[in-house]
Amino acid sequence: MADPRIFVTRQLSIDARTVVGPGVEVLVHAGPDAPPRGLLLDLARGAQALVTMPTDLVDAALLDALPDLRVVANHAVGLDNIDLQAARERQIWVTHTPGVLTDATAELTFALLLALARRLREGERMVREGRFSGWTPTLLLGHGLRGKTLGILGYGRIGQAVAHLASAFGMEILYTNSRSIRWGPEEPGPEVGLDTLLERSDVVTIHCALTPATRGLLGAEALARMKRGALLVNTARGAVVDEGALVHALEQGHLGGAALDVYEREPEVHPGLLGRDNVVLLPHLGSATEETRRRMAELALGDAARVLRGQTPLHPAVVGRLSEVQA
Ligand code: GLV
């Protein structure tokens, strides 16, 4: 009998075969870009496991087109690209990569926050373009972080790691737990309702999962509740923010700036964000360190191989067919 096969939808930062070991075949789609649906189905046909990226849409149609599939191992912590209910109904395991990208994402959040608050983008461009003509007392004044209030929307692993870094910068913390986001009366904190978080924070940073409850959560009404001049940072999922409403809030001068790693219709970016000096934009780099991407690949491939060998995966989000698992 042929070895069971894992299909990996993108070239990873490590050689997948070194992780998986003997007895399981690995096929990797060569190239950094997502294979279009037709090609993906051709390449993945007969595979029992898929290793997917956050940009791969795994819906019921895809699951039905790959009847041999037993596990989808997402090379990401977020699972919003996967129809979990469809996987549940078909008893297909879904796994993800929690924990290993917490620090990388928290660090990038601070890189963005500092870049925005201290106007790094404008300063860097000034120097490169030969416009720096010497120190002056008023050149590119930004804002310090000590004593400012950081509102953390979503207090899971990454939100808590951001709080830890923020305390070293002397920031006050407010947070709202994304699993029970509530709008409520004024509270003392640090755990508060979303309206209090928005109204009291100098910086709001997003760390919740994208779910039906959080999609578009920061729309016009929520952004209007933020303090005048407040900053918004998003390293979670773009669609938590209504980008059109964000552009409007920036144009009106209501918000002081935004730093984004993720976009509502990624990889498209709202044109109203592109020309603004008070906006910092990155191409979804939250987990992009050598160390983290290696661990993510190891976790995803390891769990895919475990299922194919009849073992329970280490990081399941959906439990698949138990009959095929020895535990
Ligand atoms: C990346 O965006 C992830 O969810 O891991």
Short mmCIF file of C-alpha atoms and ligand atoms in Angstrom, two decimals:
data_model
loop_
_atom_site.label_atom_id
_atom_site.label_comp_id
_atom_site.label_asym_id
_atom_site.label_seq_id
_atom_site.Cartn_x
_atom_site.Cartn_y
_atom_site.Cartn_z
CA MET A 1 0.00 0.00 0.00
CA ALA A 2 1.26 3.49 -0.85
CA ASP A 3 2.36 5.74 2.00
CA PRO A 4 -0.24 8.29 3.11
CA ARG A 5 0.43 11.73 1.67
CA ILE A 6 0.59 15.29 3.04
CA PHE A 7 0.09 18.10 0.54
CA VAL A 8 1.62 21.44 1.61
CA THR A 9 0.12 24.40 -0.25
CA ARG A 10 3.22 26.60 -0.12
CA GLN A 11 6.98 26.40 0.13
CA LEU A 12 7.78 26.53 3.88
CA SER A 13 10.79 28.03 5.64
CA ILE A 14 12.12 24.52 6.33
CA ASP A 15 12.31 21.26 4.39
CA ALA A 16 9.03 19.52 5.20
CA ARG A 17 10.50 16.06 4.65
CA THR A 18 12.95 16.45 7.53
CA VAL A 19 10.05 16.94 9.96
CA VAL A 20 7.71 14.25 8.74
CA GLY A 21 10.02 11.25 8.71
CA PRO A 22 9.57 7.87 6.98
CA GLY A 23 6.28 6.25 6.06
CA VAL A 24 4.53 9.49 5.09
CA GLU A 25 4.95 11.09 1.68
CA VAL A 26 5.14 14.89 1.42
CA LEU A 27 4.29 16.93 -1.66
CA VAL A 28 5.01 20.67 -1.48
CA HIS A 29 3.58 23.16 -3.95
CA ALA A 30 6.70 24.91 -5.23
CA GLY A 31 6.53 28.68 -5.04
CA PRO A 32 5.51 31.39 -2.64
CA ASP A 33 2.05 32.04 -4.11
CA ALA A 34 -1.20 30.25 -3.43
CA PRO A 35 -2.08 27.67 -6.08
CA PRO A 36 -5.42 28.58 -7.68
CA ARG A 37 -8.30 26.31 -6.61
CA GLY A 38 -8.20 24.09 -9.74
CA LEU A 39 -4.46 23.49 -9.46
CA LEU A 40 -4.68 22.92 -5.71
CA LEU A 41 -7.31 20.23 -6.24
CA ASP A 42 -5.21 18.55 -8.92
CA LEU A 43 -2.10 18.57 -6.76
CA ALA A 44 -3.84 17.57 -3.53
CA ARG A 45 -5.92 14.76 -5.04
CA GLY A 46 -5.34 11.55 -3.10
CA ALA A 47 -3.69 13.36 -0.16
CA GLN A 48 -4.91 12.45 3.33
CA ALA A 49 -3.53 15.63 4.88
CA LEU A 50 -3.37 19.27 3.81
CA VAL A 51 -1.05 21.82 5.35
CA THR A 52 -2.72 25.16 4.64
CA MET A 53 -1.82 28.84 5.01
CA PRO A 54 -4.07 31.61 6.38
CA THR A 55 -4.66 32.72 2.78
CA ASP A 56 -6.02 29.31 1.68
CA LEU A 57 -9.79 29.15 1.82
CA VAL A 58 -10.82 25.73 3.12
CA ASP A 59 -14.56 25.50 2.58
CA ALA A 60 -17.10 22.68 2.24
CA ALA A 61 -16.58 22.49 -1.54
CA LEU A 62 -12.84 21.93 -1.10
CA LEU A 63 -13.39 19.28 1.57
CA ASP A 64 -15.91 17.49 -0.64
CA ALA A 65 -13.54 17.57 -3.60
CA LEU A 66 -10.84 15.78 -1.55
CA PRO A 67 -12.62 12.69 -0.19
CA ASP A 68 -9.40 11.09 1.17
CA LEU A 69 -8.73 14.02 3.47
CA ARG A 70 -8.43 13.24 7.18
CA VAL A 71 -6.70 16.34 8.50
CA VAL A 72 -6.25 20.02 7.64
CA ALA A 73 -3.23 21.37 9.52
CA ASN A 74 -3.30 25.17 9.38
CA HIS A 75 0.13 26.80 9.38
CA ALA A 76 -1.30 29.64 11.51
CA VAL A 77 -2.98 30.17 14.84
CA GLY A 78 -6.02 31.90 13.30
CA LEU A 79 -8.61 29.58 11.79
CA ASP A 80 -10.86 32.07 10.02
CA ASN A 81 -9.83 30.69 6.60
CA ILE A 82 -11.37 27.31 7.45
CA ASP A 83 -15.02 26.35 7.62
CA LEU A 84 -14.73 24.55 10.95
CA GLN A 85 -18.34 23.42 10.94
CA ALA A 86 -17.91 21.81 7.52
CA ALA A 87 -14.82 19.97 8.82
CA ARG A 88 -16.71 18.90 11.94
CA GLU A 89 -19.58 17.54 9.86
CA ARG A 90 -17.14 15.52 7.77
CA GLN A 91 -15.15 14.39 10.83
CA ILE A 92 -11.96 15.89 9.44
CA TRP A 93 -9.36 16.96 12.00
CA VAL A 94 -8.33 20.63 11.95
CA THR A 95 -5.16 21.67 13.76
CA HIS A 96 -3.36 24.99 14.18
CA THR A 97 -0.15 26.44 15.67
CA PRO A 98 -0.91 28.22 18.96
CA GLY A 99 1.78 29.46 21.33
CA VAL A 100 4.77 29.52 19.01
CA LEU A 101 3.96 32.87 17.42
CA THR A 102 2.89 34.73 20.55
CA ASP A 103 6.16 36.60 21.16
CA ALA A 104 6.84 37.31 17.49
CA THR A 105 3.40 38.88 17.08
CA ALA A 106 3.61 40.84 20.33
CA GLU A 107 7.05 42.16 19.33
CA LEU A 108 5.78 43.23 15.92
CA THR A 109 2.85 44.98 17.60
CA PHE A 110 5.33 47.08 19.53
CA ALA A 111 7.47 47.70 16.45
CA LEU A 112 4.37 49.11 14.76
CA LEU A 113 3.27 51.07 17.80
CA LEU A 114 6.69 52.68 18.22
CA ALA A 115 6.99 53.37 14.49
CA LEU A 116 3.65 55.17 14.59
CA ALA A 117 4.06 57.01 17.89
CA ARG A 118 7.60 58.18 17.09
CA ARG A 119 7.01 58.87 13.37
CA LEU A 120 9.76 56.53 12.18
CA ARG A 121 8.40 56.29 8.68
CA GLU A 122 8.50 60.03 8.11
CA GLY A 123 11.94 60.37 9.68
CA GLU A 124 13.43 57.54 7.69
CA ARG A 125 12.11 58.96 4.44
CA MET A 126 13.41 62.42 5.28
CA VAL A 127 16.94 61.06 5.76
CA ARG A 128 16.89 58.88 2.64
CA GLU A 129 15.55 61.71 0.49
CA GLY A 130 18.31 64.06 1.65
CA ARG A 131 15.85 66.39 3.42
CA PHE A 132 17.47 66.13 6.88
CA SER A 133 19.21 69.45 7.40
CA GLY A 134 20.08 69.12 11.10
CA TRP A 135 18.56 68.81 14.56
CA THR A 136 15.83 71.24 15.51
CA PRO A 137 13.70 71.39 18.68
CA THR A 138 10.50 70.87 16.73
CA LEU A 139 11.48 68.23 14.17
CA LEU A 140 8.94 65.36 13.84
CA LEU A 141 7.64 65.39 17.40
CA GLY A 142 5.80 62.22 18.28
CA HIS A 143 4.28 60.84 21.47
CA GLY A 144 5.87 58.92 24.35
CA LEU A 145 4.29 55.76 25.72
CA ARG A 146 4.94 56.04 29.48
CA GLY A 147 1.74 56.79 31.36
CA LYS A 148 -0.45 56.31 28.28
CA THR A 149 -3.32 53.85 28.31
CA LEU A 150 -3.14 50.82 26.03
CA GLY A 151 -6.48 49.17 25.27
CA ILE A 152 -6.04 45.52 24.31
CA LEU A 153 -8.98 44.14 22.35
CA GLY A 154 -8.73 40.37 22.84
CA TYR A 155 -6.83 39.06 25.84
CA GLY A 156 -5.62 35.65 24.73
CA ARG A 157 -1.97 34.62 24.55
CA ILE A 158 -0.90 37.44 22.24
CA GLY A 159 -2.93 40.13 24.03
CA GLN A 160 -1.35 39.10 27.33
CA ALA A 161 2.16 39.12 25.84
CA VAL A 162 1.51 42.64 24.54
CA ALA A 163 0.35 43.68 28.04
CA HIS A 164 3.61 42.32 29.45
CA LEU A 165 5.70 44.38 27.01
CA ALA A 166 3.50 47.44 27.58
CA SER A 167 4.08 47.30 31.32
CA ALA A 168 7.83 47.55 30.66
CA PHE A 169 7.12 50.75 28.71
CA GLY A 170 5.18 52.14 31.70
CA MET A 171 1.80 52.00 29.99
CA GLU A 172 -1.52 51.55 31.80
CA ILE A 173 -3.46 48.53 30.56
CA LEU A 174 -7.13 48.06 29.83
CA TYR A 175 -8.37 44.94 28.11
CA THR A 176 -11.50 43.33 26.89
CA ASN A 177 -11.72 39.59 26.53
CA SER A 178 -12.71 38.82 22.97
CA ARG A 179 -14.55 35.67 23.96
CA SER A 180 -17.05 37.81 25.85
CA ILE A 181 -16.85 41.24 24.26
CA ARG A 182 -19.47 43.34 25.95
CA TRP A 183 -20.61 46.92 25.83
CA GLY A 184 -21.30 48.07 29.37
CA PRO A 185 -21.17 50.87 31.91
CA GLU A 186 -17.96 52.55 33.07
CA GLU A 187 -15.76 50.13 35.03
CA PRO A 188 -12.50 50.62 36.92
CA GLY A 189 -10.54 48.05 34.82
CA PRO A 190 -8.23 46.57 33.80
CA GLU A 191 -10.91 44.28 32.29
CA VAL A 192 -13.56 46.54 30.82
CA GLY A 193 -16.33 46.54 28.24
CA LEU A 194 -15.50 47.52 24.69
CA ASP A 195 -17.00 51.00 24.98
CA THR A 196 -14.89 51.83 28.04
CA LEU A 197 -11.80 50.44 26.34
CA LEU A 198 -12.40 52.60 23.27
CA GLU A 199 -13.22 55.73 25.24
CA ARG A 200 -10.27 55.56 27.67
CA SER A 201 -7.39 54.23 25.56
CA ASP A 202 -4.67 56.35 23.95
CA VAL A 203 -3.76 53.34 21.83
CA VAL A 204 -6.09 50.47 20.90
CA THR A 205 -4.42 47.26 19.76
CA ILE A 206 -6.36 44.34 18.29
CA HIS A 207 -5.61 40.74 19.27
CA CYS A 208 -8.91 38.90 18.89
CA ALA A 209 -9.75 36.12 16.46
CA LEU A 210 -11.85 36.95 13.40
CA THR A 211 -15.27 35.44 14.01
CA PRO A 212 -18.79 36.45 12.98
CA ALA A 213 -18.93 38.43 16.26
CA THR A 214 -15.71 40.38 15.63
CA ARG A 215 -16.00 40.95 11.85
CA GLY A 216 -16.39 44.72 11.37
CA LEU A 217 -16.36 45.26 15.14
CA LEU A 218 -14.39 48.48 14.74
CA GLY A 219 -16.73 50.27 12.37
CA ALA A 220 -17.70 53.95 12.23
CA GLU A 221 -19.52 53.92 15.55
CA ALA A 222 -16.76 52.19 17.48
CA LEU A 223 -14.01 54.34 15.92
CA ALA A 224 -15.98 57.48 16.81
CA ARG A 225 -15.90 56.36 20.45
CA MET A 226 -12.11 56.36 20.46
CA LYS A 227 -10.35 59.37 21.97
CA ARG A 228 -9.53 62.18 19.56
CA GLY A 229 -5.92 61.64 18.47
CA ALA A 230 -5.83 57.99 19.61
CA LEU A 231 -3.79 55.42 17.68
CA LEU A 232 -5.01 52.09 16.32
CA VAL A 233 -2.74 49.04 15.83
CA ASN A 234 -3.89 45.82 14.16
CA THR A 235 -1.76 42.68 13.95
CA ALA A 236 -4.72 40.27 14.20
CA ARG A 237 -7.10 40.12 11.24
CA GLY A 238 -7.90 43.02 8.94
CA ALA A 239 -11.63 42.37 8.75
CA VAL A 240 -12.09 43.21 12.46
CA VAL A 241 -11.77 46.83 11.25
CA ASP A 242 -14.00 48.49 8.67
CA GLU A 243 -11.20 49.99 6.55
CA GLY A 244 -13.48 52.56 4.88
CA ALA A 245 -14.57 53.81 8.32
CA LEU A 246 -10.94 53.89 9.45
CA VAL A 247 -9.91 56.01 6.46
CA HIS A 248 -12.79 58.38 7.23
CA ALA A 249 -11.75 58.67 10.90
CA LEU A 250 -8.18 59.46 9.80
CA GLU A 251 -9.30 61.97 7.17
CA GLN A 252 -11.47 63.74 9.74
CA GLY A 253 -8.49 63.96 12.09
CA HIS A 254 -10.42 62.03 14.73
CA LEU A 255 -7.74 59.34 14.98
CA GLY A 256 -4.07 60.27 15.31
CA GLY A 257 -2.87 57.36 13.20
CA ALA A 258 -3.04 53.67 12.43
CA ALA A 259 -0.46 50.92 12.12
CA LEU A 260 -1.64 47.85 10.24
CA ASP A 261 -0.12 44.47 9.49
CA VAL A 262 -3.37 42.99 8.17
CA TYR A 263 -6.13 44.19 5.85
CA GLU A 264 -9.85 43.79 5.38
CA ARG A 265 -9.47 42.40 1.84
CA GLU A 266 -5.88 41.21 2.07
CA PRO A 267 -3.65 41.58 0.09
CA GLU A 268 -5.61 44.62 -1.17
CA VAL A 269 -5.11 47.77 0.87
CA HIS A 270 -7.65 50.58 0.96
CA PRO A 271 -6.19 53.34 -1.30
CA GLY A 272 -7.11 55.93 1.33
CA LEU A 273 -4.47 54.46 3.63
CA LEU A 274 -1.59 54.48 1.18
CA GLY A 275 -0.71 58.16 0.97
CA ARG A 276 -0.99 59.05 4.66
CA ASP A 277 2.02 59.93 6.80
CA ASN A 278 0.21 58.91 9.98
CA VAL A 279 -0.30 55.35 8.75
CA VAL A 280 2.27 52.54 8.96
CA LEU A 281 1.63 49.51 6.76
CA LEU A 282 3.29 46.09 6.80
CA PRO A 283 2.62 42.98 4.65
CA HIS A 284 1.26 40.57 7.34
CA LEU A 285 4.57 39.94 9.10
CA GLY A 286 3.28 39.17 12.62
CA SER A 287 4.83 35.72 12.89
CA ALA A 288 7.61 36.29 10.36
CA THR A 289 10.75 35.35 12.25
CA GLU A 290 13.03 32.45 11.35
CA GLU A 291 12.46 30.88 14.75
CA THR A 292 8.68 31.20 14.73
CA ARG A 293 8.14 30.05 11.16
CA ARG A 294 10.28 26.98 11.85
CA ARG A 295 8.17 26.11 14.90
CA MET A 296 4.93 26.75 13.00
CA ALA A 297 6.03 24.41 10.20
CA GLU A 298 7.10 21.77 12.72
CA LEU A 299 3.77 21.94 14.54
CA ALA A 300 1.62 21.84 11.41
CA LEU A 301 3.57 19.05 9.71
CA GLY A 302 3.95 17.14 12.96
CA ASP A 303 0.21 17.16 13.62
CA ALA A 304 -0.62 16.20 10.03
CA ALA A 305 1.78 13.24 10.28
CA ARG A 306 0.39 12.23 13.68
CA VAL A 307 -3.12 11.90 12.29
CA LEU A 308 -1.85 9.88 9.32
CA ARG A 309 -0.06 7.56 11.74
CA GLY A 310 -3.24 7.09 13.77
CA GLN A 311 -2.20 9.34 16.66
CA THR A 312 -4.10 12.22 18.23
CA PRO A 313 -2.71 15.58 17.02
CA LEU A 314 -1.22 17.90 19.63
CA HIS A 315 -3.09 21.09 18.64
CA PRO A 316 -6.57 20.18 17.42
CA ALA A 317 -9.23 22.81 16.83
CA VAL A 318 -11.69 20.28 15.38
CA VAL A 319 -11.69 16.64 16.43
CA GLY A 320 -11.86 14.28 13.47
CA ARG A 321 -12.64 10.61 13.01
CA LEU A 322 -11.92 8.89 16.31
CA SER A 323 -12.14 5.42 14.86
CA GLU A 324 -8.87 6.00 13.04
CA VAL A 325 -7.04 7.21 16.10
CA GLN A 326 -5.31 4.95 18.57
CA ALA A 327 -4.75 7.90 20.94
C1 GLV B 1 -1.14 34.38 11.16
O1 GLV B 1 -1.69 35.34 10.77
C2 GLV B 1 -1.69 33.40 12.06
O2 GLV B 1 -2.90 33.39 12.34
O3 GLV B 1 -0.91 32.58 12.54
#
